[in-house]
Short mmCIF file of C-alpha atoms (C1' of nucleotides) in Angstrom, two decimals:
data_model
loop_
_atom_site.label_atom_id
_atom_site.label_comp_id
_atom_site.label_asym_id
_atom_site.label_seq_id
_atom_site.Cartn_x
_atom_site.Cartn_y
_atom_site.Cartn_z
CA MET A 841 21.47 -0.57 -27.45
CA THR A 842 23.53 -3.55 -26.40
CA THR A 843 24.32 -3.89 -22.75
CA PRO A 844 26.88 -6.11 -21.02
CA TYR A 845 25.96 -9.49 -19.58
CA ASN A 846 27.47 -8.64 -16.22
CA PHE A 847 29.29 -5.93 -14.36
CA PRO A 848 32.12 -6.50 -11.85
CA HIS A 849 30.40 -4.53 -9.09
CA ASP A 850 32.43 -4.52 -5.87
CA THR A 851 31.20 -1.67 -3.65
CA PHE A 852 27.94 -0.19 -2.39
CA ALA A 853 27.36 3.53 -1.97
CA ASP A 854 27.02 3.38 1.79
CA GLU A 855 30.30 1.45 2.10
CA ILE A 856 32.12 4.32 0.40
CA HIS A 857 30.59 6.85 2.79
CA GLN A 858 31.46 4.73 5.80
CA ARG A 859 35.01 3.99 4.74
CA PHE A 860 36.00 7.49 3.65
CA THR A 861 34.05 9.63 6.07
CA ASP A 862 37.28 11.39 7.18
CA LEU A 863 38.58 12.26 3.71
CA GLU A 864 39.21 16.02 3.45
CA ALA A 865 37.74 18.20 0.70
CA GLY A 866 39.83 17.92 -2.44
CA GLY A 867 41.38 14.69 -1.11
CA GLU A 868 42.22 11.61 -3.14
CA THR A 869 42.39 8.01 -1.95
CA GLY A 870 44.08 6.01 -4.67
CA VAL A 871 41.28 3.47 -4.15
CA THR A 872 39.42 2.36 -7.24
CA VAL A 873 35.88 1.01 -6.88
CA ALA A 874 33.26 -0.41 -9.20
CA VAL A 875 29.75 0.78 -8.36
CA ALA A 876 26.43 0.36 -10.11
CA GLY A 877 22.96 1.82 -9.86
CA ARG A 878 20.66 4.33 -11.44
CA VAL A 879 21.56 7.90 -12.37
CA MET A 880 19.10 9.91 -10.34
CA LEU A 881 20.39 13.42 -11.08
CA LEU A 882 22.88 14.82 -13.57
CA ARG A 883 24.55 18.24 -13.40
CA VAL A 884 26.59 18.96 -16.49
CA GLN A 885 28.92 21.89 -16.25
CA GLY A 886 30.99 22.18 -19.40
CA LYS A 887 33.97 19.88 -19.08
CA LEU A 888 32.82 18.66 -15.68
CA SER A 889 29.77 16.62 -14.88
CA PHE A 890 28.27 15.56 -11.58
CA GLY A 891 25.82 12.72 -11.27
CA THR A 892 23.96 11.20 -8.36
CA LEU A 893 24.08 7.42 -8.42
CA ARG A 894 21.60 5.50 -6.31
CA ASP A 895 21.97 1.82 -5.47
CA SER A 896 20.16 -0.33 -2.96
CA SER A 897 22.27 1.02 -0.12
CA GLY A 898 22.07 4.75 -0.79
CA GLU A 899 23.58 7.39 -3.03
CA ILE A 900 27.07 8.39 -4.11
CA GLN A 901 28.10 11.25 -6.38
CA LEU A 902 29.71 10.49 -9.73
CA PHE A 903 32.35 13.06 -10.72
CA ALA A 904 33.20 13.00 -14.43
CA LEU A 905 35.84 15.10 -16.14
CA SER A 906 36.48 15.39 -19.84
CA ALA A 907 40.20 14.83 -19.23
CA VAL A 908 39.67 11.65 -17.19
CA THR A 909 36.37 10.07 -18.10
CA GLU A 910 36.07 7.73 -21.04
CA SER A 911 33.44 8.87 -23.60
CA PHE A 912 32.81 12.01 -21.57
CA GLU A 913 30.44 13.53 -24.12
CA ASP A 914 28.19 10.46 -23.96
CA PHE A 915 28.28 10.51 -20.17
CA THR A 916 26.78 14.00 -20.17
CA LYS A 917 23.93 12.68 -22.30
CA LEU A 918 22.84 9.98 -19.84
CA HIS A 919 19.17 10.03 -18.96
CA LEU A 920 17.79 10.17 -15.46
CA GLY A 921 16.95 6.65 -14.42
CA ASP A 922 19.55 4.91 -16.60
CA TRP A 923 21.40 2.07 -14.91
CA VAL A 924 25.16 2.53 -15.14
CA GLY A 925 28.20 0.64 -13.98
CA VAL A 926 31.15 2.88 -13.11
CA THR A 927 34.78 2.37 -12.14
CA GLY A 928 36.91 5.11 -10.73
CA GLU A 929 38.83 6.48 -7.80
CA VAL A 930 37.12 7.57 -4.61
CA VAL A 931 37.77 11.28 -4.13
CA ARG A 932 36.20 14.20 -2.32
CA THR A 933 35.48 17.25 -4.45
CA ARG A 934 36.74 20.71 -3.58
CA LYS A 935 33.22 21.55 -2.43
CA GLY A 936 33.32 18.54 -0.12
CA GLU A 937 31.16 15.90 -1.78
CA LEU A 938 32.47 12.33 -1.57
CA SER A 939 32.49 11.01 -5.13
CA VAL A 940 33.64 8.34 -7.53
CA LYS A 941 35.83 10.04 -10.16
CA VAL A 942 34.55 8.28 -13.25
CA ALA A 943 37.27 6.55 -15.28
CA THR A 944 35.27 3.95 -17.21
CA TRP A 945 31.53 3.51 -17.32
CA GLN A 946 28.86 1.67 -19.23
CA VAL A 947 25.12 1.74 -19.55
CA LEU A 948 23.63 -1.38 -17.96
CA ALA A 949 20.05 -0.53 -18.93
CA GLU A 950 18.25 2.44 -20.38
CA ALA A 951 15.24 3.98 -18.70
CA ARG A 952 12.75 4.72 -21.44
CA HIS A 953 10.29 6.29 -19.04
CA ASN A 954 11.13 8.86 -16.44
CA PHE A 955 10.66 8.32 -12.74
CA GLY A 956 8.51 11.33 -12.10
CA ASP A 957 9.36 14.78 -10.95
CA LYS A 958 12.80 14.70 -9.36
CA TRP A 959 11.50 16.54 -6.33
CA ALA A 960 7.89 15.40 -6.01
CA GLY A 961 8.33 11.89 -7.37
CA ILE A 962 5.16 10.08 -8.42
CA ASN A 963 2.03 10.87 -6.44
CA ASP A 964 -0.75 9.42 -8.54
CA PHE A 965 -2.04 6.31 -6.75
CA ASP A 966 -2.99 4.65 -10.00
CA VAL A 967 0.54 4.94 -11.40
CA ARG A 968 2.17 4.12 -8.07
CA TYR A 969 0.31 0.85 -7.57
CA ARG A 970 0.07 -0.25 -11.20
CA HIS A 971 3.76 0.41 -11.79
CA ARG A 972 5.18 -0.17 -8.37
CA GLU A 973 8.69 -0.56 -9.81
CA ALA A 974 8.62 3.11 -10.80
CA ASP A 975 7.09 4.13 -7.47
CA LEU A 976 9.79 2.29 -5.55
CA TRP A 977 12.54 4.17 -7.35
CA ALA A 978 10.80 7.53 -7.35
CA ASN A 979 9.64 7.40 -3.74
CA PRO A 980 12.18 6.08 -1.22
CA GLU A 981 9.49 5.91 1.48
CA SER A 982 7.74 3.26 -0.62
CA ARG A 983 10.85 1.12 -0.43
CA THR A 984 11.20 1.76 3.28
CA ALA A 985 7.66 0.56 3.86
CA LEU A 986 8.25 -2.72 2.01
CA ALA A 987 11.58 -3.17 3.76
CA SER A 988 9.82 -2.74 7.11
CA ARG A 989 7.31 -5.38 6.14
CA SER A 990 10.12 -7.73 5.26
CA GLY A 991 11.77 -6.96 8.60
CA VAL A 992 8.58 -7.78 10.47
CA ILE A 993 8.27 -11.17 8.79
CA ARG A 994 11.92 -11.94 9.30
CA SER A 995 11.69 -11.04 12.97
CA LEU A 996 8.60 -13.18 13.52
CA ARG A 997 10.35 -16.16 11.94
CA GLU A 998 13.52 -15.68 13.96
CA GLN A 999 11.66 -15.29 17.22
CA LEU A 1000 9.65 -18.44 16.63
CA TRP A 1001 12.63 -20.47 15.44
CA SER A 1002 14.51 -19.47 18.57
CA ARG A 1003 11.59 -20.76 20.65
CA GLY A 1004 11.67 -24.16 19.01
CA PHE A 1005 8.90 -23.70 16.45
CA MET A 1006 8.92 -25.52 13.13
CA GLU A 1007 7.64 -23.73 10.01
CA VAL A 1008 5.14 -25.73 7.98
CA GLU A 1009 3.02 -25.27 4.88
CA THR A 1010 -0.58 -26.39 4.36
CA PRO A 1011 -2.82 -26.47 1.30
CA MET A 1012 -4.11 -23.38 -0.40
CA LEU A 1013 -6.47 -25.41 -2.58
CA ASN A 1014 -9.27 -26.57 -0.32
CA SER A 1015 -12.42 -28.51 -1.12
CA VAL A 1016 -14.03 -27.13 2.04
CA PRO A 1017 -13.03 -23.55 2.90
CA SER A 1018 -12.60 -23.60 6.65
CA GLY A 1019 -11.06 -22.00 9.69
CA ALA A 1020 -12.90 -18.70 9.37
CA ALA A 1021 -16.20 -17.24 8.27
CA ALA A 1022 -15.57 -15.62 4.92
CA ARG A 1023 -16.52 -15.95 1.28
CA PRO A 1024 -13.86 -17.83 -0.68
CA PHE A 1025 -12.45 -17.49 -4.16
CA VAL A 1026 -13.38 -20.54 -6.22
CA THR A 1027 -11.20 -22.05 -8.90
CA HIS A 1028 -11.28 -25.21 -10.97
CA HIS A 1029 -8.98 -28.19 -11.18
CA ASN A 1030 -9.16 -29.64 -14.68
CA ALA A 1031 -7.78 -33.16 -14.17
CA PHE A 1032 -10.09 -33.86 -11.22
CA ASP A 1033 -12.86 -31.78 -12.76
CA VAL A 1034 -13.71 -30.33 -9.36
CA ASP A 1035 -13.85 -26.85 -7.91
CA PHE A 1036 -11.47 -25.84 -5.17
CA SER A 1037 -11.62 -22.85 -2.87
CA LEU A 1038 -8.52 -20.84 -2.15
CA ARG A 1039 -7.96 -21.04 1.57
CA ILE A 1040 -9.50 -18.48 3.88
CA ALA A 1041 -7.36 -19.68 6.83
CA PRO A 1042 -4.86 -22.49 7.44
CA GLU A 1043 -6.21 -23.11 10.94
CA LEU A 1044 -7.74 -26.57 10.70
CA TRP A 1045 -4.83 -28.02 8.75
CA LEU A 1046 -2.39 -26.74 11.32
CA LYS A 1047 -4.28 -28.31 14.20
CA ARG A 1048 -4.25 -31.60 12.30
CA LEU A 1049 -0.47 -31.33 12.32
CA VAL A 1050 -0.58 -30.94 16.10
CA VAL A 1051 -2.68 -34.12 16.22
CA GLY A 1052 0.09 -35.65 14.14
CA GLY A 1053 2.67 -34.82 16.76
CA PHE A 1054 4.21 -31.45 15.91
CA GLU A 1055 3.99 -29.56 19.18
CA ARG A 1056 5.16 -26.11 18.09
CA ILE A 1057 4.38 -25.09 14.54
CA PHE A 1058 3.70 -21.96 12.57
CA GLU A 1059 2.82 -20.99 9.04
CA ILE A 1060 3.27 -17.63 7.37
CA GLY A 1061 1.29 -17.45 4.21
CA ARG A 1062 -1.27 -15.94 1.97
CA VAL A 1063 -4.96 -16.33 2.59
CA PHE A 1064 -7.71 -15.20 0.23
CA ARG A 1065 -11.07 -13.73 1.06
CA ASN A 1066 -13.56 -12.73 -1.58
CA GLU A 1067 -14.58 -9.48 0.03
CA GLY A 1068 -14.38 -5.76 -0.44
CA VAL A 1069 -11.17 -3.77 -0.44
CA SER A 1070 -10.45 -0.88 1.88
CA PRO A 1071 -7.41 0.89 3.30
CA ARG A 1072 -7.19 -2.05 5.72
CA HIS A 1073 -8.30 -4.94 3.49
CA ASN A 1074 -6.68 -6.59 0.49
CA PRO A 1075 -8.35 -9.67 -1.03
CA GLU A 1076 -5.15 -11.67 -0.55
CA PHE A 1077 -3.28 -10.99 2.65
CA THR A 1078 -0.64 -12.59 4.81
CA MET A 1079 -1.41 -14.34 8.02
CA ILE A 1080 0.84 -15.96 10.55
CA GLU A 1081 -0.76 -18.74 12.52
CA LEU A 1082 0.93 -20.72 15.24
CA TYR A 1083 -0.05 -23.56 17.53
CA VAL A 1084 1.47 -24.80 20.75
CA ALA A 1085 0.51 -28.08 22.35
CA TYR A 1086 -0.05 -28.05 26.13
CA TRP A 1087 -0.56 -24.27 26.24
CA ASP A 1088 -3.74 -22.37 27.03
CA VAL A 1089 -4.89 -18.93 25.96
CA TYR A 1090 -3.02 -17.17 28.76
CA ASP A 1091 0.30 -18.66 27.69
CA MET A 1092 -0.50 -17.55 24.17
CA MET A 1093 -1.21 -13.97 25.17
CA ARG A 1094 2.28 -13.68 26.62
CA LEU A 1095 3.82 -15.00 23.41
CA THR A 1096 1.65 -12.70 21.29
CA GLU A 1097 2.77 -9.51 22.97
CA GLU A 1098 6.37 -10.68 23.03
CA ILE A 1099 6.65 -11.39 19.32
CA CYS A 1100 4.81 -8.24 18.27
CA ALA A 1101 6.96 -6.08 20.52
CA GLY A 1102 9.97 -8.03 19.27
CA ALA A 1103 9.09 -7.27 15.66
CA ALA A 1104 8.81 -3.55 16.41
CA GLU A 1105 12.10 -3.65 18.30
CA SER A 1106 13.76 -5.44 15.41
CA VAL A 1107 12.59 -3.00 12.74
CA LEU A 1108 12.50 0.29 14.66
CA ALA A 1109 14.95 -0.46 17.48
CA SER A 1110 12.15 0.58 19.82
CA THR A 1111 8.80 -0.62 21.10
CA THR A 1112 7.55 2.95 21.01
CA LEU A 1113 6.17 3.87 17.64
CA THR A 1114 4.25 6.64 15.99
CA TYR A 1115 1.25 5.68 13.93
CA GLN A 1116 -0.24 8.44 11.80
CA GLU A 1117 1.20 11.08 14.10
CA ARG A 1118 -0.13 9.44 17.26
CA PRO A 1119 2.17 7.71 19.75
CA LEU A 1120 1.63 4.00 20.20
CA SER A 1121 3.48 1.70 22.58
CA PHE A 1122 4.09 -1.99 21.98
CA ALA A 1123 5.92 -2.29 25.31
CA THR A 1124 4.80 -5.36 27.25
CA PRO A 1125 2.70 -6.28 29.10
CA TRP A 1126 -0.34 -5.21 27.13
CA ALA A 1127 -3.66 -4.42 28.76
CA ARG A 1128 -6.12 -7.27 29.26
CA ARG A 1129 -9.85 -6.57 29.53
CA SER A 1130 -12.85 -8.76 29.01
CA MET A 1131 -15.24 -7.90 26.23
CA ALA A 1132 -18.11 -7.57 28.73
CA ASP A 1133 -16.06 -5.09 30.81
CA LEU A 1134 -15.27 -2.92 27.83
CA VAL A 1135 -18.83 -2.89 26.58
CA SER A 1136 -20.16 -2.16 30.07
CA GLU A 1137 -17.84 0.79 30.37
CA ALA A 1138 -18.85 2.10 26.96
CA VAL A 1139 -22.61 1.84 27.48
CA GLY A 1140 -22.57 2.96 31.11
CA GLU A 1141 -24.21 -0.09 32.64
CA ASP A 1142 -23.18 -3.64 33.49
CA VAL A 1143 -23.82 -5.98 30.60
CA SER A 1144 -22.63 -9.46 29.68
CA VAL A 1145 -23.77 -12.54 27.82
CA HIS A 1146 -26.14 -13.06 30.77
CA THR A 1147 -27.90 -9.74 30.29
CA PRO A 1148 -31.47 -10.19 29.03
CA ARG A 1149 -31.48 -10.32 25.27
CA GLU A 1150 -34.00 -7.48 24.89
CA ARG A 1151 -31.74 -5.09 26.78
CA LEU A 1152 -28.80 -5.86 24.49
CA VAL A 1153 -30.99 -5.35 21.43
CA THR A 1154 -32.06 -1.96 22.78
CA LEU A 1155 -28.49 -0.88 23.53
CA LEU A 1156 -27.41 -1.96 20.07
CA SER A 1157 -30.20 -0.13 18.27
CA GLU A 1158 -29.50 3.00 20.32
CA ARG A 1159 -26.07 2.97 18.70
CA GLY A 1160 -27.33 2.47 15.20
CA GLY A 1161 -26.82 -1.28 15.12
CA GLU A 1162 -29.43 -3.66 13.81
CA ALA A 1163 -30.07 -6.97 15.51
CA ASN A 1164 -30.93 -10.17 13.69
CA GLU A 1165 -33.62 -12.35 15.28
CA ALA A 1166 -31.38 -15.39 15.16
CA TRP A 1167 -28.70 -13.73 17.29
CA GLY A 1168 -28.27 -14.72 20.92
CA THR A 1169 -26.75 -12.61 23.68
CA GLY A 1170 -23.24 -13.63 22.66
CA ARG A 1171 -23.53 -12.28 19.15
CA LEU A 1172 -25.31 -9.19 20.42
CA LEU A 1173 -22.55 -8.46 22.93
CA SER A 1174 -19.98 -8.89 20.20
CA GLU A 1175 -21.89 -6.52 17.89
CA LEU A 1176 -22.13 -3.99 20.71
CA PHE A 1177 -18.40 -4.26 21.19
CA GLU A 1178 -17.82 -3.50 17.53
CA VAL A 1179 -20.02 -0.41 17.43
CA ALA A 1180 -19.24 0.95 20.89
CA CYS A 1181 -15.63 0.03 21.62
CA GLU A 1182 -13.50 -1.16 18.72
CA ALA A 1183 -12.65 2.15 17.08
CA ASP A 1184 -11.56 3.69 20.39
CA LEU A 1185 -8.97 1.06 21.28
CA TRP A 1186 -5.63 2.66 20.41
CA GLU A 1187 -2.91 1.09 22.53
CA PRO A 1188 -2.65 -2.66 22.00
CA ILE A 1189 -5.07 -4.53 24.23
CA PHE A 1190 -6.17 -8.13 24.67
CA VAL A 1191 -9.93 -8.23 24.56
CA THR A 1192 -10.70 -11.51 26.35
CA ASP A 1193 -13.60 -13.83 27.12
CA PHE A 1194 -15.28 -13.84 23.72
CA PRO A 1195 -18.81 -15.22 23.60
CA LEU A 1196 -19.05 -18.87 22.63
CA GLU A 1197 -21.69 -18.00 20.04
CA VAL A 1198 -19.15 -16.16 17.87
CA SER A 1199 -16.24 -18.54 18.52
CA PRO A 1200 -16.96 -21.90 16.91
CA LEU A 1201 -13.38 -23.20 17.17
CA ALA A 1202 -12.49 -21.98 20.66
CA ARG A 1203 -12.70 -23.96 23.87
CA ARG A 1204 -15.44 -23.22 26.36
CA HIS A 1205 -14.38 -20.88 29.19
CA ARG A 1206 -13.50 -22.78 32.34
CA ASP A 1207 -15.67 -20.36 34.42
CA ASP A 1208 -18.60 -19.55 32.14
CA ASP A 1209 -20.48 -21.80 29.73
CA LEU A 1210 -21.48 -18.93 27.45
CA LEU A 1211 -17.92 -17.71 26.93
CA THR A 1212 -14.75 -19.10 25.42
CA GLU A 1213 -11.08 -18.78 26.29
CA ARG A 1214 -10.49 -16.52 23.33
CA PHE A 1215 -8.96 -13.12 22.86
CA GLU A 1216 -8.50 -10.67 20.07
CA VAL A 1217 -5.84 -7.98 20.06
CA TYR A 1218 -7.03 -4.53 19.06
CA CYS A 1219 -4.69 -1.70 18.22
CA ALA A 1220 -5.13 1.65 16.47
CA GLY A 1221 -8.86 0.97 16.30
CA ARG A 1222 -8.64 -2.30 14.44
CA GLU A 1223 -8.23 -6.02 14.98
CA LEU A 1224 -4.65 -7.22 14.90
CA ALA A 1225 -4.65 -10.78 16.24
CA ASN A 1226 -6.91 -13.57 17.38
CA GLY A 1227 -6.07 -16.46 19.67
CA PHE A 1228 -7.61 -19.05 21.90
CA SER A 1229 -7.47 -22.27 23.78
CA GLU A 1230 -8.43 -24.68 21.04
CA LEU A 1231 -11.63 -26.67 21.19
CA THR A 1232 -10.33 -30.25 21.30
CA ASN A 1233 -13.50 -32.29 21.85
CA PRO A 1234 -14.79 -33.73 18.55
CA ASP A 1235 -18.38 -34.07 19.74
CA GLU A 1236 -18.58 -30.46 20.84
CA GLN A 1237 -16.85 -29.35 17.67
CA ARG A 1238 -19.53 -31.11 15.65
CA LYS A 1239 -22.24 -29.30 17.64
CA ARG A 1240 -20.54 -25.97 17.04
CA PHE A 1241 -20.40 -26.60 13.31
CA GLU A 1242 -24.07 -27.56 13.38
CA ASP A 1243 -24.88 -24.29 15.14
CA GLN A 1244 -23.10 -22.53 12.29
CA ALA A 1245 -25.18 -24.44 9.77
CA ARG A 1246 -28.34 -23.32 11.57
CA LEU A 1247 -27.18 -19.73 11.34
CA LYS A 1248 -26.69 -20.15 7.64
CA ALA A 1249 -30.19 -21.52 7.34
CA ALA A 1250 -31.40 -18.42 9.22
CA GLY A 1251 -29.94 -16.24 6.50
CA GLU A 1252 -26.45 -15.50 7.76
CA ASP A 1253 -24.14 -15.03 4.77
CA GLU A 1254 -20.83 -16.05 6.15
CA THR A 1255 -20.61 -19.01 8.46
CA MET A 1256 -18.25 -21.91 8.90
CA GLU A 1257 -18.89 -25.08 7.01
CA ILE A 1258 -18.81 -28.50 8.61
CA ASP A 1259 -15.43 -30.09 8.02
CA GLU A 1260 -15.84 -33.82 8.55
CA ASP A 1261 -12.17 -34.54 8.03
CA TYR A 1262 -11.30 -32.10 10.77
CA ILE A 1263 -13.76 -33.67 13.21
CA LYS A 1264 -12.28 -37.06 12.44
CA ALA A 1265 -8.83 -35.63 13.11
CA LEU A 1266 -10.01 -34.48 16.53
CA GLU A 1267 -11.21 -38.03 17.15
CA TRP A 1268 -7.60 -39.14 16.99
CA GLY A 1269 -6.89 -36.74 19.84
CA LEU A 1270 -5.82 -33.10 19.92
CA PRO A 1271 -4.01 -32.37 23.19
CA PRO A 1272 -4.72 -29.13 25.03
CA THR A 1273 -3.46 -26.55 22.55
CA ALA A 1274 -3.40 -22.80 22.12
CA GLY A 1275 -3.49 -21.12 18.73
CA LEU A 1276 -2.81 -17.64 17.44
CA GLY A 1277 -3.32 -15.77 14.19
CA ILE A 1278 -1.86 -12.36 13.44
CA GLY A 1279 -2.65 -10.24 10.42
CA VAL A 1280 0.89 -9.65 9.22
CA ASP A 1281 -0.11 -6.81 6.90
CA ARG A 1282 -1.85 -5.04 9.76
CA LEU A 1283 1.18 -5.46 11.99
CA ALA A 1284 3.45 -4.23 9.19
CA MET A 1285 1.20 -1.20 8.67
CA LEU A 1286 1.60 -0.18 12.29
CA ILE A 1287 5.35 -0.67 12.34
CA ALA A 1288 5.86 0.99 8.94
CA ASP A 1289 3.42 3.79 9.85
CA ALA A 1290 1.47 3.04 6.66
CA PRO A 1291 -2.02 4.57 6.38
CA ASN A 1292 -3.08 2.14 3.66
CA ILE A 1293 -2.55 -1.63 3.45
CA ARG A 1294 -1.49 -1.19 -0.18
CA GLU A 1295 1.63 0.64 0.94
CA ILE A 1296 3.03 -2.48 2.57
CA ILE A 1297 2.01 -4.90 -0.18
CA ALA A 1298 4.36 -4.86 -3.16
CA PHE A 1299 1.62 -5.43 -5.71
CA PRO A 1300 -1.79 -4.87 -4.17
CA THR A 1301 -4.92 -6.20 -5.82
CA LEU A 1302 -6.21 -3.69 -8.36
CA LYS A 1303 -9.14 -3.62 -10.66
CA PRO A 1304 -7.87 -4.27 -14.20
CA LEU A 1305 -8.27 -1.40 -16.62
CA ARG A 1306 -10.96 -1.98 -19.21
CA GLY A 1307 -11.09 -0.82 -22.78
"C1'" G B 1051 -22.20 -3.04 -3.67
"C1'" C B 1052 -23.67 2.37 -1.96
"C1'" G B 1053 -22.16 7.62 -1.04
"C1'" C B 1054 -18.68 11.79 -1.44
"C1'" C B 1055 -14.34 13.55 -3.99
"C1'" G B 1056 -10.70 13.36 -7.92
"C1'" A B 1057 -8.44 12.60 -13.19
"C1'" U B 1058 -5.25 18.90 -17.40
"C1'" A B 1059 2.03 18.05 -21.19
"C1'" G B 1060 6.40 12.22 -19.57
"C1'" C B 1061 6.15 13.96 -13.87
"C1'" U B 1062 4.28 17.70 -10.07
"C1'" C B 1063 0.53 21.16 -10.42
"C1'" A B 1064 -2.17 26.10 -12.16
"C1'" A B 1065 -6.24 27.96 -15.28
"C1'" U B 1066 -11.22 33.92 -12.00
"C1'" U B 1067 -18.21 34.13 -13.71
"C1'" G B 1068 -18.47 29.27 -19.31
"C1'" G B 1069 -14.37 33.32 -23.15
"C1'" C B 1070 -7.07 32.23 -26.91
"C1'" A B 1071 -4.80 25.58 -22.14
"C1'" G B 1072 -0.17 27.64 -18.63
"C1'" A B 1073 4.27 27.06 -15.15
"C1'" G B 1074 8.32 24.20 -12.91
"C1'" C B 1075 10.93 19.74 -13.67
"C1'" A B 1076 12.04 15.95 -17.48
"C1'" U B 1077 13.09 15.65 -22.98
"C1'" U B 1078 15.78 18.34 -27.38
"C1'" U B 1079 19.57 22.39 -28.74
"C1'" G B 1080 23.38 25.84 -27.05
"C1'" A B 1081 26.83 28.10 -22.94
"C1'" C B 1082 29.57 26.74 -18.62
"C1'" U B 1083 36.28 23.11 -14.84
"C1'" C B 1084 33.44 22.06 -8.26
"C1'" U B 1085 27.89 21.10 -8.95
"C1'" U B 1086 24.35 19.47 -4.75
"C1'" A B 1087 16.56 19.87 -7.02
"C1'" A B 1088 23.31 23.33 -10.44
"C1'" U B 1089 22.59 27.84 -13.31
"C1'" C B 1090 21.60 30.65 -17.91
"C1'" A B 1091 19.45 30.85 -23.01
"C1'" A B 1092 16.29 28.64 -26.70
"C1'" C B 1093 13.09 24.92 -29.08
"C1'" A B 1094 9.44 21.48 -28.63
"C1'" G B 1095 5.72 19.16 -25.99
"C1'" G B 1096 -2.03 18.60 -25.19
"C1'" U B 1097 -7.88 13.32 -27.56
"C1'" U B 1098 -7.93 18.59 -20.56
"C1'" C B 1099 -9.66 10.05 -18.56
"C1'" C B 1100 -13.65 8.03 -22.30
"C1'" G B 1101 -18.67 8.75 -24.74
"C1'" G B 1102 -22.84 11.84 -25.29
"C1'" G B 1103 -25.52 16.64 -24.32
"C1'" U B 1104 -26.45 22.17 -23.36
"C1'" U B 1105 -24.21 26.69 -25.47
"C1'" C B 1106 -22.15 31.60 -30.21
"C1'" A B 1107 -18.33 29.40 -26.99
"C1'" A B 1108 -17.03 23.77 -22.28
"C1'" G B 1109 -10.86 21.92 -18.77
"C1'" U B 1110 -15.12 24.51 -16.38
"C1'" C B 1111 -22.23 23.13 -16.73
"C1'" C B 1112 -25.56 18.36 -17.42
"C1'" C B 1113 -26.02 12.78 -18.38
"C1'" G B 1114 -23.58 7.97 -18.90
"C1'" G B 1115 -19.02 5.14 -18.32
"C1'" U B 1116 -13.69 3.89 -16.69
"C1'" C B 1117 -10.01 4.02 -12.96
"C1'" G B 1118 -8.43 5.87 -8.23
"C1'" G B 1119 -8.83 8.13 -3.04
"C1'" C B 1120 -11.85 8.40 1.35
"C1'" G B 1121 -16.26 6.86 4.09
"C1'" C B 1122 -20.10 2.99 4.72
"C1'" A B 1123 -21.14 -2.24 4.12
"C1'" C B 1124 -18.35 -7.07 4.34
"C1'" C B 1125 -14.09 -8.47 6.98
"C1'" A B 1126 -8.58 -9.33 9.26
#
RNA sequence: GCGCCGAUAGCUCAAUUGGCAGAGCAUUUGACUCUUAAUCAACAGGUUCCGGGUUCAAGUCCCGGUCGGCGCACCA
């Protein structure tokens, strides 16, 4: 079948509904429109035919009559899912349905496969994710979820632009994977004949840009971690990181809650949302509690990084956790937090005062040498964001990296590698700076009420079919 | 990576204790000038995910594999 090279489309379905909302049943307008979309339903009734056309804005009924419509017989033989371009007058049928009375029409593309049951759509996860284009047409909620994600990203950008931030881009091909503790994907550059790692975080590059003089920057981009998949983890995911010179962690907490609440407001017109049938409020200010406080409350006794190590080991093992001999009280407290607290944190909360032992890039706490000025945001039982006053001293940064190397020697799988270029950058002088990273997919899941991260990723990572 | 569960017509799903593999929608044909998941009539549609095994007989039981969902682990 040959199809036209273009179609003089001039109206969207929702525009017709808005403009002619007052038209009475049986009424005519004398207004001719050209609309295009897919035929979602077709009801042929002898010399009349009713179709439901869906475009990106919504749906409008097509009303074809043998006396009016060109090639009427062929029109009644359209297949569900076919793209058509239609011109005709806007009318309302006797039964009250606003319609385009089809004068001329043409097939813009055939649908050789159907889009699933017209009532149930497509439910099979395999089909939905492997052929997302079909899922998106068959299941409007799939489109809504991706549109919400787009709205979240747009809102974050707009909020940061309006606060004077500049958007930047940093390398995805890294010779030293840095900025987080995670296994990287490795690829090969032929001309250099060297292996590169896909980035696991843009963090160190971004701070080098602050050294270079950009005081408010952010990057929204893909990071890659060679780890398992789950309803909350995709091997490639989107992170927003931002850095502000002269700020500390407390300034950053205020910005964090503002932009997250702002994103919800922008997409949902409310900071009150429902996640998986449970109410959830993004209204600011969010709660702020130290990790030691939360753990103390959960275990029923006062604990902190200053608690004797043996006691923390006991508390951890009582909860099914297993301690590694190389772990100090900081790591133990953090493990206790994960087993005893994390899953119960529903409303967004800043968990503050992270142990220095688990925070190799964060600045030492001004009141406690074993802690850092670092927070993580938890919401709906999972981590949503991470921020801190940046460690700016190159000598201390080197020590922290060396501590990580010792951990690796002690058998820890995932630690940070020493990044000499980054240390040298710090030697040129990083001013007091606060940084923030938000898992954009996680944020989008909450705002889109998506139970699975794959719902808010257009084409999630899937295992290829074999054989 | 480990555990549990799932896969039947193009789509959504049935199939009793192991006993002829079914329905609705879609497709095809016919009827129908106001339908709204149109309706009515008829035809057609199957490697029951793949490969083995047990049995007179397997969609159903057993073994192996593929892909997916959930949980755990890793992590954000």
